[in-house]
């Protein structure tokens, strides 16, 4: 069957009462994507087109979540059962009577396209009016039971609530996936009656009606029964998510990625881990995150839309969002990289460093305790511990530029907008409010004052030690009186007391 010969209808109008949640069931996330997303991808990857979704409960929210995806929506208000859901979409699929119709329950996030394709292949082989997917379960629970005739043909589906004790013992269940020939379906669809325990129009009754009309209905047994797990409760959703997590990790490991602990590693549907990259335990890779060859991430890291270059390392407890980390760069532990940041090749961002909308040049380092926001940092820059870019004046954000090879001494505040020129130095503890020309040294701090013998001369010292009642650090009035503060304005080489290390050295 050519892929273009299939159209799909996804049933997603139900309230999901058993979730006990205000949110529409199909919007509950599994592995970072709404349940419905998994189903949409499976039918699309199986080649179905067009794809129509029947919505009802919280229809606006469901439509909004899937806007712009090329899906058609049909409203079923109020939802009167799965058969009714197909009835309200009748005009839609009747418009393309030659295309086999896949009908899929929206609560099957574990569904794989391969399974749909196997079902479609069987449907084409047997040439029946309908083919359904069934599973043998040790505990068939609340699923619809598949009833077979003497020669093994599918005769009917009976819902658990309507089944006799004998029928309930049947272990083959209806997975909630069907392929229909449209003309045959249209012949019987109008005959559904809500005369059952739930007072609903059951799609499953179509099977018996087709048989009564002399048509054949085929069935394909799915190999992995877990794939047919319909999600009806929050606990079932958690189990499904666990299985999806393992499945995603297995696929990446098969292609050469190292996932140290698949059970605690979340890798979203669109996240990619290349061969020879290592993902350490308790790590979350979300959105369009890519971890490239030889890179390692974690443990306990969360990456959202991050691109981690080859051989880069993101160490323990980092949060990265919408950023690019260059090849062989090092980030963390405990780093926070915020959107629109870019870390250069072999650059280093260390512990308790936050970057926001910042470009950190190749080989540059911000190893400890810094906030760098709205900044452009050239290559080979060393940013000392405790450096803060003051990018916000209470109303507007302003940029900071630190040019190639500059050195920012520890505990400096760079008050933006400001530029530190190429190869310039900023002395430790400076508040830099004016641009620093290339090659210059800037000092923006009070000069240290030293009072020789001051401690012994303290009035309290004469009484035999510190006055325990006075505030810690307070000095007797007058002790500093007349201190030559004017000296502090004199900038000299001596003001830069410890010799600056060369940039690029740690
Ligand atoms: C259904 C099947 C059952 C099967 C099981 C597999 C029927 C009558 N029963 O039962 O045989 O074993 O799936 O998981 O079909 N929906 C609508 N409109 C409605 C009602 C439901 O769109 O009026 C949607 C729901 O959003 C859901 C799907 O159809 O995505 C299935 O509905 P649900 O109520 O979960 O059916 P089950 O009772 O699980
Ligand atoms: Ca269900």
Short mmCIF file of C-alpha atoms and ligand atoms in Angstrom, two decimals:
data_model
loop_
_atom_site.label_atom_id
_atom_site.label_comp_id
_atom_site.label_asym_id
_atom_site.label_seq_id
_atom_site.Cartn_x
_atom_site.Cartn_y
_atom_site.Cartn_z
CA UNK A 1 0.00 0.00 0.00
CA UNK A 2 1.47 3.34 -0.93
CA UNK A 3 1.66 5.74 2.01
CA UNK A 4 -0.65 8.20 0.28
CA UNK A 5 -3.49 5.69 0.33
CA UNK A 6 -4.06 6.06 4.07
CA UNK A 7 -5.86 8.73 6.06
CA UNK A 8 -6.18 8.86 9.83
CA UNK A 9 -8.67 9.81 12.48
CA UNK A 10 -7.45 10.24 16.04
CA UNK A 11 -10.10 10.13 18.77
CA UNK A 12 -9.28 12.71 21.44
CA UNK A 13 -12.58 14.16 22.62
CA UNK A 14 -13.03 12.16 25.79
CA UNK A 15 -12.78 13.79 29.18
CA UNK A 16 -10.50 11.18 30.66
CA UNK A 17 -12.55 10.97 33.85
CA UNK A 18 -10.24 8.38 35.35
CA UNK A 19 -7.29 10.85 35.27
CA UNK A 20 -9.16 12.88 37.96
CA UNK A 21 -7.64 15.98 36.40
CA UNK A 22 -8.93 19.29 35.07
CA UNK A 23 -6.64 18.96 32.06
CA UNK A 24 -7.78 17.11 28.94
CA UNK A 25 -6.36 13.60 29.04
CA UNK A 26 -4.57 13.78 25.68
CA UNK A 27 -2.69 16.91 26.82
CA UNK A 28 -1.09 15.17 29.78
CA UNK A 29 2.62 14.94 28.98
CA UNK A 30 4.62 11.77 28.63
CA UNK A 31 8.38 12.11 28.05
CA UNK A 32 7.90 15.88 27.70
CA UNK A 33 5.25 15.78 24.97
CA UNK A 34 1.46 15.57 25.22
CA UNK A 35 0.12 12.04 24.90
CA UNK A 36 -1.56 13.09 21.67
CA UNK A 37 1.79 14.18 20.22
CA UNK A 38 3.07 10.61 20.37
CA UNK A 39 0.00 9.37 18.52
CA UNK A 40 0.16 12.14 15.90
CA UNK A 41 3.78 11.23 15.19
CA UNK A 42 3.02 7.53 14.93
CA UNK A 43 0.22 7.99 12.39
CA UNK A 44 2.16 10.60 10.44
CA UNK A 45 5.28 8.42 10.34
CA UNK A 46 3.11 5.52 9.17
CA UNK A 47 2.28 7.67 6.15
CA UNK A 48 -1.27 8.74 6.96
CA UNK A 49 -2.57 11.92 5.33
CA UNK A 50 -4.67 13.81 6.04
CA UNK A 51 -4.73 13.40 9.81
CA UNK A 52 -7.92 14.51 11.55
CA UNK A 53 -8.33 14.81 15.30
CA UNK A 54 -11.73 14.60 16.96
CA UNK A 55 -11.73 17.01 19.90
CA UNK A 56 -14.36 17.84 22.48
CA UNK A 57 -13.36 18.13 26.11
CA UNK A 58 -11.13 21.26 26.30
CA UNK A 59 -11.18 21.41 22.51
CA UNK A 60 -9.71 24.93 22.44
CA UNK A 61 -6.69 23.88 24.49
CA UNK A 62 -6.08 20.77 22.41
CA UNK A 63 -6.38 22.69 19.13
CA UNK A 64 -4.07 25.44 20.43
CA UNK A 65 -1.45 22.91 21.49
CA UNK A 66 -1.39 21.43 17.98
CA UNK A 67 -1.93 24.55 15.89
CA UNK A 68 0.16 24.89 12.74
CA UNK A 69 0.84 21.18 12.48
CA UNK A 70 -1.26 20.53 9.42
CA UNK A 71 -3.88 18.64 11.40
CA UNK A 72 -7.61 19.04 10.85
CA UNK A 73 -9.88 19.23 13.91
CA UNK A 74 -13.49 18.18 14.25
CA UNK A 75 -15.52 19.00 17.32
CA UNK A 76 -17.57 16.36 19.06
CA UNK A 77 -19.75 18.15 21.59
CA UNK A 78 -20.84 16.46 23.72
CA UNK A 79 -18.77 13.28 23.36
CA UNK A 80 -21.21 10.38 23.18
CA UNK A 81 -18.75 7.58 22.67
CA UNK A 82 -16.01 6.43 20.29
CA UNK A 83 -18.54 5.47 17.62
CA UNK A 84 -20.12 8.90 17.82
CA UNK A 85 -16.64 10.44 17.48
CA UNK A 86 -16.23 8.65 14.14
CA UNK A 87 -19.76 9.63 13.10
CA UNK A 88 -19.09 13.36 13.58
CA UNK A 89 -16.01 13.05 11.34
CA UNK A 90 -17.92 11.18 8.65
CA UNK A 91 -17.87 13.92 5.99
CA UNK A 92 -14.19 14.38 6.43
CA UNK A 93 -13.11 10.81 5.62
CA UNK A 94 -16.02 10.13 3.25
CA UNK A 95 -14.49 12.79 1.00
CA UNK A 96 -11.64 10.37 0.27
CA UNK A 97 -13.38 7.01 0.02
CA UNK A 98 -10.39 5.29 -1.61
CA UNK A 99 -8.07 5.97 1.25
CA UNK A 100 -8.04 3.34 3.96
CA UNK A 101 -9.03 4.97 7.24
CA UNK A 102 -6.86 4.43 10.30
CA UNK A 103 -8.82 5.09 13.48
CA UNK A 104 -6.65 5.43 16.55
CA UNK A 105 -7.53 6.16 20.16
CA UNK A 106 -5.71 9.30 21.31
CA UNK A 107 -4.57 7.72 24.57
CA UNK A 108 -1.97 5.32 23.16
CA UNK A 109 1.37 7.13 23.52
CA UNK A 110 3.38 3.91 23.17
CA UNK A 111 2.08 3.28 19.67
CA UNK A 112 4.86 2.89 17.08
CA UNK A 113 4.56 3.59 13.36
CA UNK A 114 5.94 0.11 12.60
CA UNK A 115 2.93 -1.41 14.31
CA UNK A 116 0.50 0.70 12.30
CA UNK A 117 2.31 -0.26 9.13
CA UNK A 118 2.17 -3.96 10.04
CA UNK A 119 -1.56 -3.62 10.66
CA UNK A 120 -2.05 -1.84 7.32
CA UNK A 121 -0.02 -4.51 5.51
CA UNK A 122 -2.20 -7.25 7.03
CA UNK A 123 -5.33 -5.29 6.15
CA UNK A 124 -4.24 -5.10 2.53
CA UNK A 125 -3.29 -8.80 2.47
CA UNK A 126 -6.60 -10.09 3.80
CA UNK A 127 -8.68 -7.58 1.85
CA UNK A 128 -11.21 -7.34 4.69
CA UNK A 129 -13.53 -4.43 5.39
CA UNK A 130 -11.75 -3.78 8.67
CA UNK A 131 -8.67 -4.90 10.56
CA UNK A 132 -8.04 -4.33 14.22
CA UNK A 133 -5.06 -4.64 16.48
CA UNK A 134 -5.38 -7.05 19.38
CA UNK A 135 -3.24 -8.10 22.34
CA UNK A 136 -3.22 -11.11 24.64
CA UNK A 137 -3.06 -9.95 28.24
CA UNK A 138 -2.78 -12.06 31.37
CA UNK A 139 -5.09 -9.58 33.01
CA UNK A 140 -7.44 -8.17 30.36
CA UNK A 141 -8.81 -5.63 32.87
CA UNK A 142 -11.34 -3.14 31.52
CA UNK A 143 -10.40 -3.56 27.85
CA UNK A 144 -12.89 -4.61 25.20
CA UNK A 145 -12.78 -8.39 24.58
CA UNK A 146 -12.30 -9.78 21.07
CA UNK A 147 -14.82 -12.55 20.34
CA UNK A 148 -13.94 -15.05 17.61
CA UNK A 149 -16.13 -17.48 15.65
CA UNK A 150 -15.60 -21.25 15.26
CA UNK A 151 -13.04 -20.75 12.50
CA UNK A 152 -11.13 -18.09 14.37
CA UNK A 153 -12.52 -15.06 12.51
CA UNK A 154 -13.26 -11.90 14.49
CA UNK A 155 -16.97 -11.92 15.27
CA UNK A 156 -17.44 -8.96 17.63
CA UNK A 157 -15.92 -6.84 20.36
CA UNK A 158 -17.68 -6.70 23.67
CA UNK A 159 -16.85 -4.04 26.22
CA UNK A 160 -15.88 -5.33 29.64
CA UNK A 161 -18.84 -3.59 31.26
CA UNK A 162 -21.25 -5.37 28.88
CA UNK A 163 -19.52 -8.74 28.85
CA UNK A 164 -20.84 -11.97 30.34
CA UNK A 165 -18.66 -13.81 32.84
CA UNK A 166 -17.51 -16.16 30.08
CA UNK A 167 -16.66 -13.30 27.75
CA UNK A 168 -14.70 -11.55 30.48
CA UNK A 169 -12.41 -14.57 30.64
CA UNK A 170 -11.26 -13.88 27.05
CA UNK A 171 -7.70 -12.64 27.21
CA UNK A 172 -7.48 -11.21 23.70
CA UNK A 173 -8.36 -7.52 23.89
CA UNK A 174 -9.05 -4.70 21.48
CA UNK A 175 -6.09 -2.27 21.50
CA UNK A 176 -8.11 0.64 20.11
CA UNK A 177 -6.55 0.78 16.63
CA UNK A 178 -8.44 0.00 13.46
CA UNK A 179 -8.09 0.11 9.67
CA UNK A 180 -11.35 0.52 7.76
CA UNK A 181 -12.36 0.53 4.14
CA UNK A 182 -14.37 3.73 4.00
CA UNK A 183 -17.39 2.55 1.95
CA UNK A 184 -17.92 -0.46 4.24
CA UNK A 185 -17.62 1.69 7.34
CA UNK A 186 -20.12 4.22 5.98
CA UNK A 187 -22.62 1.41 5.38
CA UNK A 188 -22.81 0.47 9.04
CA UNK A 189 -21.74 3.60 10.96
CA UNK A 190 -25.28 4.99 11.11
CA UNK A 191 -26.57 1.81 12.70
CA UNK A 192 -24.77 2.22 16.03
CA UNK A 193 -27.07 2.31 19.04
CA UNK A 194 -26.19 3.47 22.55
CA UNK A 195 -27.86 0.45 24.09
CA UNK A 196 -25.16 -0.73 26.46
CA UNK A 197 -23.94 -0.37 30.01
CA UNK A 198 -22.39 3.07 29.34
CA UNK A 199 -25.17 4.46 27.14
CA UNK A 200 -22.56 5.34 24.49
CA UNK A 201 -22.16 4.86 20.77
CA UNK A 202 -19.38 2.29 20.70
CA UNK A 203 -17.06 2.19 17.69
CA UNK A 204 -16.39 -1.40 18.67
CA UNK A 205 -19.98 -2.34 17.68
CA UNK A 206 -19.00 -1.63 14.06
CA UNK A 207 -17.20 -4.99 14.05
CA UNK A 208 -20.37 -6.99 14.74
CA UNK A 209 -22.34 -4.84 12.27
CA UNK A 210 -19.80 -5.45 9.49
CA UNK A 211 -19.95 -9.18 10.15
CA UNK A 212 -23.76 -9.06 10.04
CA UNK A 213 -23.46 -7.33 6.66
CA UNK A 214 -21.39 -10.27 5.42
CA UNK A 215 -18.03 -8.51 5.52
CA UNK A 216 -14.76 -9.88 6.90
CA UNK A 217 -12.91 -8.32 9.79
CA UNK A 218 -9.27 -9.22 10.30
CA UNK A 219 -7.11 -8.89 13.36
CA UNK A 220 -3.37 -8.52 13.94
CA UNK A 221 -1.83 -9.42 17.26
CA UNK A 222 0.74 -6.89 18.40
CA UNK A 223 4.04 -8.49 19.46
CA UNK A 224 4.75 -6.30 22.46
CA UNK A 225 1.62 -6.07 24.60
CA UNK A 226 2.95 -2.95 26.32
CA UNK A 227 2.46 -1.02 23.11
CA UNK A 228 -1.30 -1.26 23.47
CA UNK A 229 -1.38 0.21 26.95
CA UNK A 230 -4.13 2.77 26.82
CA UNK A 231 -3.55 5.49 29.39
CA UNK A 232 -6.58 6.01 31.61
CA UNK A 233 -5.07 6.94 34.97
CA UNK A 234 -2.17 9.03 36.22
CA UNK A 235 -0.42 5.85 37.39
CA UNK A 236 -0.74 4.34 33.91
CA UNK A 237 0.71 7.55 32.48
CA UNK A 238 3.75 7.26 34.77
CA UNK A 239 4.29 3.65 33.69
CA UNK A 240 3.96 4.66 30.04
CA UNK A 241 6.48 7.46 30.51
CA UNK A 242 8.90 5.00 32.09
CA UNK A 243 8.60 2.72 29.07
CA UNK A 244 9.00 5.62 26.62
CA UNK A 245 12.12 6.74 28.48
CA UNK A 246 13.67 3.29 28.15
CA UNK A 247 12.65 3.01 24.52
CA UNK A 248 14.25 6.36 23.64
CA UNK A 249 17.47 5.51 25.49
CA UNK A 250 17.62 2.08 23.81
CA UNK A 251 17.32 3.64 20.36
CA UNK A 252 20.16 6.07 21.08
CA UNK A 253 22.36 3.38 22.64
CA UNK A 254 21.82 1.21 19.57
CA UNK A 255 23.35 4.06 17.58
CA UNK A 256 26.39 4.28 19.86
CA UNK A 257 25.48 6.81 22.55
CA UNK A 258 26.41 5.97 26.15
CA UNK A 259 23.45 6.34 28.47
CA UNK A 260 24.79 5.31 31.85
CA UNK A 261 21.42 4.87 33.54
CA UNK A 262 18.44 4.83 31.16
CA UNK A 263 16.02 4.51 34.07
CA UNK A 264 16.89 7.97 35.41
CA UNK A 265 17.66 9.69 32.13
CA UNK A 266 15.01 11.69 30.33
CA UNK A 267 15.71 12.21 26.65
CA UNK A 268 12.85 13.97 24.89
CA UNK A 269 11.49 13.00 21.49
CA UNK A 270 13.49 15.69 19.68
CA UNK A 271 16.68 15.54 21.72
CA UNK A 272 19.66 13.85 20.10
CA UNK A 273 22.71 12.19 21.59
CA UNK A 274 25.42 11.35 19.10
CA UNK A 275 27.61 8.28 19.18
CA UNK A 276 30.36 8.37 21.80
CA UNK A 277 28.63 11.05 23.82
CA UNK A 278 28.07 10.12 27.47
CA UNK A 279 24.93 10.95 29.42
CA UNK A 280 25.39 10.44 33.13
CA UNK A 281 22.53 9.52 35.50
CA UNK A 282 19.64 11.80 36.49
CA UNK A 283 20.01 13.97 33.43
CA UNK A 284 17.23 15.61 31.41
CA UNK A 285 17.70 16.47 27.74
CA UNK A 286 14.67 18.41 26.60
CA UNK A 287 13.47 20.24 23.52
CA UNK A 288 15.88 20.24 20.60
CA UNK A 289 18.96 19.54 22.69
CA UNK A 290 21.89 17.96 20.85
CA UNK A 291 24.86 16.37 22.61
CA UNK A 292 27.60 15.86 20.08
CA UNK A 293 30.30 13.23 19.73
CA UNK A 294 32.57 12.76 22.73
CA UNK A 295 30.72 15.25 24.90
CA UNK A 296 29.56 14.31 28.38
CA UNK A 297 26.63 15.65 30.37
CA UNK A 298 25.65 15.18 34.00
CA UNK A 299 25.01 13.72 36.43
CA UNK A 300 21.97 15.78 37.55
CA UNK A 301 21.97 18.18 34.62
CA UNK A 302 19.00 19.65 32.76
CA UNK A 303 19.41 20.89 29.20
CA UNK A 304 16.62 22.53 27.24
CA UNK A 305 17.28 23.38 23.59
CA UNK A 306 21.02 23.28 24.21
CA UNK A 307 23.65 22.37 21.64
CA UNK A 308 26.67 20.76 23.29
CA UNK A 309 29.72 20.66 21.04
CA UNK A 310 32.04 17.71 20.47
CA UNK A 311 34.12 16.73 23.52
CA UNK A 312 32.53 19.44 25.67
CA UNK A 313 31.73 18.64 29.28
CA UNK A 314 28.69 19.74 31.21
CA UNK A 315 29.39 18.73 34.78
CA UNK A 316 27.12 17.99 37.74
CA UNK A 317 24.01 20.04 38.53
CA UNK A 318 23.90 22.44 35.59
CA UNK A 319 20.85 24.05 33.99
CA UNK A 320 21.28 25.15 30.36
CA UNK A 321 18.58 26.65 28.13
CA UNK A 322 18.66 27.77 24.50
CA UNK A 323 22.41 27.97 24.29
CA UNK A 324 25.38 26.67 22.35
CA UNK A 325 28.44 25.20 24.04
CA UNK A 326 31.54 25.05 21.84
CA UNK A 327 33.79 22.06 21.25
CA UNK A 328 35.81 20.93 24.27
CA UNK A 329 34.35 23.69 26.45
CA UNK A 330 33.70 23.01 30.12
CA UNK A 331 30.59 24.02 32.03
CA UNK A 332 29.84 23.56 35.72
CA UNK A 333 29.46 22.12 38.19
CA UNK A 334 26.46 24.24 39.27
CA UNK A 335 26.34 26.58 36.29
CA UNK A 336 23.21 28.29 34.94
CA UNK A 337 23.34 29.13 31.26
CA UNK A 338 20.33 31.12 30.14
CA UNK A 339 18.84 31.71 26.68
CA UNK A 340 20.79 33.19 23.81
CA UNK A 341 24.15 32.38 25.32
CA UNK A 342 27.05 30.97 23.41
CA UNK A 343 30.16 29.50 24.98
CA UNK A 344 33.22 29.38 22.76
CA UNK A 345 35.53 26.54 21.86
CA UNK A 346 37.56 25.40 24.90
CA UNK A 347 36.00 28.11 27.04
CA UNK A 348 35.25 27.45 30.67
CA UNK A 349 32.29 28.39 32.84
CA UNK A 350 32.72 27.22 36.39
CA UNK A 351 30.70 26.82 39.53
CA UNK A 352 27.96 29.27 40.49
CA UNK A 353 28.29 31.21 37.28
CA UNK A 354 25.20 32.52 35.49
CA UNK A 355 25.35 33.55 31.84
CA UNK A 356 22.46 35.35 30.18
CA UNK A 357 22.40 36.40 26.53
CA UNK A 358 26.17 36.32 26.59
CA UNK A 359 28.79 35.31 24.11
CA UNK A 360 31.88 33.96 25.81
CA UNK A 361 34.80 33.84 23.35
CA UNK A 362 37.01 30.87 22.53
CA UNK A 363 39.27 29.88 25.40
CA UNK A 364 37.77 32.49 27.75
CA UNK A 365 37.11 31.63 31.36
CA UNK A 366 34.65 32.59 34.05
CA UNK A 367 35.54 29.94 36.59
CA UNK A 368 33.73 31.03 39.75
CA UNK A 369 30.74 32.90 41.18
CA UNK A 370 29.83 35.38 38.44
CA UNK A 371 26.82 36.92 36.72
CA UNK A 372 27.49 37.82 33.11
CA UNK A 373 24.49 39.14 31.22
CA UNK A 374 24.06 40.92 27.87
CA UNK A 375 27.79 40.65 27.39
CA UNK A 376 30.10 40.01 24.47
CA UNK A 377 33.36 38.56 25.68
CA UNK A 378 36.22 38.14 23.23
CA UNK A 379 38.66 35.22 23.12
CA UNK A 380 41.24 34.55 25.82
CA UNK A 381 39.55 36.63 28.49
CA UNK A 382 39.84 35.75 32.16
CA UNK A 383 36.93 36.80 34.34
CA UNK A 384 37.80 36.64 38.02
CA UNK A 385 35.65 35.19 40.79
CA UNK A 386 32.69 37.29 41.80
CA UNK A 387 32.54 39.45 38.67
CA UNK A 388 29.13 40.99 38.03
CA UNK A 389 27.92 42.74 34.92
CA UNK A 390 25.43 45.36 36.13
CA UNK A 391 23.31 45.18 33.00
CA UNK A 392 20.05 46.59 34.34
CA UNK A 393 19.40 50.17 35.43
CA UNK A 394 15.91 49.46 36.67
CA UNK A 395 14.37 50.27 33.30
CA UNK A 396 16.64 49.10 30.53
CA UNK A 397 19.21 46.41 29.89
CA UNK A 398 22.66 47.54 28.70
CA UNK A 399 25.51 45.67 27.03
CA UNK A 400 29.00 44.95 28.29
CA UNK A 401 31.94 44.31 25.98
CA UNK A 402 35.11 42.67 27.15
CA UNK A 403 37.61 42.45 24.34
CA UNK A 404 40.23 39.82 23.53
CA UNK A 405 42.75 38.94 26.20
CA UNK A 406 41.35 41.28 28.85
CA UNK A 407 41.63 40.38 32.53
CA UNK A 408 38.90 41.19 35.01
CA UNK A 409 40.07 41.04 38.62
CA UNK A 410 37.94 39.28 41.20
CA UNK A 411 34.90 40.91 42.73
CA UNK A 412 34.56 43.55 40.03
CA UNK A 413 31.33 45.15 38.96
CA UNK A 414 31.12 46.26 35.36
CA UNK A 415 28.40 48.90 35.13
CA UNK A 416 26.92 48.68 31.64
CA UNK A 417 27.02 50.06 29.07
CA UNK A 418 30.75 49.65 29.32
CA UNK A 419 33.66 48.30 27.32
CA UNK A 420 36.91 46.83 28.58
CA UNK A 421 39.36 47.05 25.69
CA UNK A 422 41.67 44.43 24.28
CA UNK A 423 44.33 43.25 26.71
CA UNK A 424 43.17 45.68 29.42
CA UNK A 425 43.22 44.86 33.14
CA UNK A 426 40.66 45.64 35.79
CA UNK A 427 41.97 45.55 39.34
CA UNK A 428 40.22 43.31 41.85
CA UNK A 429 37.29 44.88 43.66
CA UNK A 430 36.72 47.59 41.06
CA UNK A 431 33.44 49.20 40.13
CA UNK A 432 34.00 49.98 36.47
CA UNK A 433 31.71 52.75 35.26
CA UNK A 434 33.72 54.07 32.34
CA UNK A 435 35.21 52.39 29.30
CA UNK A 436 38.71 50.99 29.79
CA UNK A 437 40.97 51.53 26.78
CA UNK A 438 42.95 48.65 25.28
CA UNK A 439 46.02 47.75 27.28
CA UNK A 440 45.10 49.99 30.25
CA UNK A 441 44.70 49.12 33.91
CA UNK A 442 41.51 50.33 35.55
CA UNK A 443 41.10 50.62 39.28
CA UNK A 444 37.80 51.69 40.68
CA UNK A 445 38.03 51.12 44.39
CA UNK A 446 38.96 52.93 47.56
CA UNK A 447 42.63 52.78 48.33
CA UNK A 448 43.57 50.73 51.34
CA UNK A 449 44.54 52.69 54.43
CA UNK A 450 46.96 51.18 56.94
CA UNK A 451 47.33 52.57 60.49
CA UNK A 452 50.42 51.11 62.07
CA UNK A 453 50.02 50.27 65.75
CA UNK A 454 46.35 51.21 65.68
CA UNK A 455 45.11 48.13 67.55
CA UNK A 456 47.27 48.68 70.61
CA UNK A 457 46.31 52.35 70.68
CA UNK A 458 42.57 51.59 70.79
CA UNK A 459 40.93 52.88 73.96
CA UNK A 460 39.35 49.47 74.52
CA UNK A 461 42.72 47.76 74.13
CA UNK A 462 43.87 49.69 77.18
CA UNK A 463 41.06 48.00 79.14
CA UNK A 464 42.44 44.62 78.20
CA UNK A 465 40.94 43.51 74.91
CA UNK A 466 37.96 44.07 72.69
CA UNK A 467 34.78 45.47 74.16
CA UNK A 468 32.46 42.49 73.84
CA UNK A 469 29.37 44.67 73.92
CA UNK A 470 30.21 46.76 70.88
CA UNK A 471 29.14 45.61 67.43
CA UNK A 472 31.55 43.37 65.67
CA UNK A 473 33.69 45.38 63.34
CA UNK A 474 32.71 48.75 64.73
CA UNK A 475 35.52 51.14 65.46
CA UNK A 476 35.56 53.70 68.20
CA UNK A 477 34.54 57.09 66.93
CA UNK A 478 37.48 59.15 66.04
CA UNK A 479 39.84 56.24 65.54
CA UNK A 480 39.65 56.81 61.81
CA UNK A 481 39.15 60.55 62.16
CA UNK A 482 41.30 62.47 59.77
CA UNK A 483 42.27 59.43 57.74
CA UNK A 484 43.98 60.67 54.59
CA UNK A 485 41.26 59.45 52.22
CA UNK A 486 42.52 61.84 49.60
CA UNK A 487 45.33 59.34 48.91
CA UNK A 488 42.79 56.86 47.62
CA UNK A 489 42.30 58.86 44.46
CA UNK A 490 45.90 58.53 43.46
CA UNK A 491 46.20 55.70 41.02
CA UNK A 492 49.56 54.07 40.93
CA UNK A 493 50.99 50.71 40.10
CA UNK A 494 51.02 49.95 43.78
CA UNK A 495 47.25 50.09 43.78
CA UNK A 496 47.26 46.78 41.98
CA UNK A 497 48.76 44.93 44.87
CA UNK A 498 48.93 41.37 43.68
CA UNK A 499 50.49 40.91 40.29
CA UNK A 500 47.81 39.95 37.78
CA UNK A 501 48.04 36.50 36.36
CA UNK A 502 48.22 36.28 32.65
CA UNK A 503 44.90 35.64 30.92
CA UNK A 504 44.36 32.02 29.85
CA UNK A 505 46.03 30.76 33.00
CA UNK A 506 43.61 29.40 35.53
C1 LIG B 1 -11.80 1.74 24.18
C2 LIG B 1 -12.53 0.61 23.45
C3 LIG B 1 -12.09 -0.72 24.05
C4 LIG B 1 -10.58 -0.87 23.95
C5 LIG B 1 -9.89 0.34 24.58
C6 LIG B 1 -8.42 0.29 24.25
C7 LIG B 1 -14.66 1.53 22.79
C8 LIG B 1 -16.13 1.56 23.06
N1 LIG B 1 -13.94 0.77 23.60
O1 LIG B 1 -12.23 1.71 25.52
O2 LIG B 1 -12.70 -1.81 23.35
O3 LIG B 1 -10.17 -2.06 24.59
O4 LIG B 1 -10.39 1.57 24.04
O5 LIG B 1 -7.71 1.28 24.95
O6 LIG B 1 -14.21 2.15 21.85
N2 LIG B 1 -13.16 9.42 22.77
C9 LIG B 1 -13.72 10.39 21.95
N3 LIG B 1 -15.05 10.64 22.05
C10 LIG B 1 -15.86 9.97 22.90
C11 LIG B 1 -15.27 8.97 23.73
C12 LIG B 1 -13.92 8.72 23.64
O7 LIG B 1 -13.03 11.03 21.17
O8 LIG B 1 -17.06 10.27 22.91
C13 LIG B 1 -11.72 9.16 22.68
C14 LIG B 1 -11.01 9.37 24.00
O9 LIG B 1 -10.55 10.69 24.10
C15 LIG B 1 -9.88 8.35 23.94
C16 LIG B 1 -10.40 7.28 23.01
O10 LIG B 1 -11.51 7.82 22.34
O11 LIG B 1 -8.72 8.90 23.40
C17 LIG B 1 -10.82 6.02 23.77
O12 LIG B 1 -11.82 6.38 24.70
P1 LIG B 1 -11.89 5.71 26.12
O13 LIG B 1 -13.05 6.26 26.84
O14 LIG B 1 -10.59 5.78 26.80
O15 LIG B 1 -12.21 4.19 25.72
P2 LIG B 1 -11.98 2.91 26.59
O16 LIG B 1 -13.05 2.81 27.58
O17 LIG B 1 -10.59 2.86 27.06
CA1 LIG B 2 -8.91 4.22 26.96
#
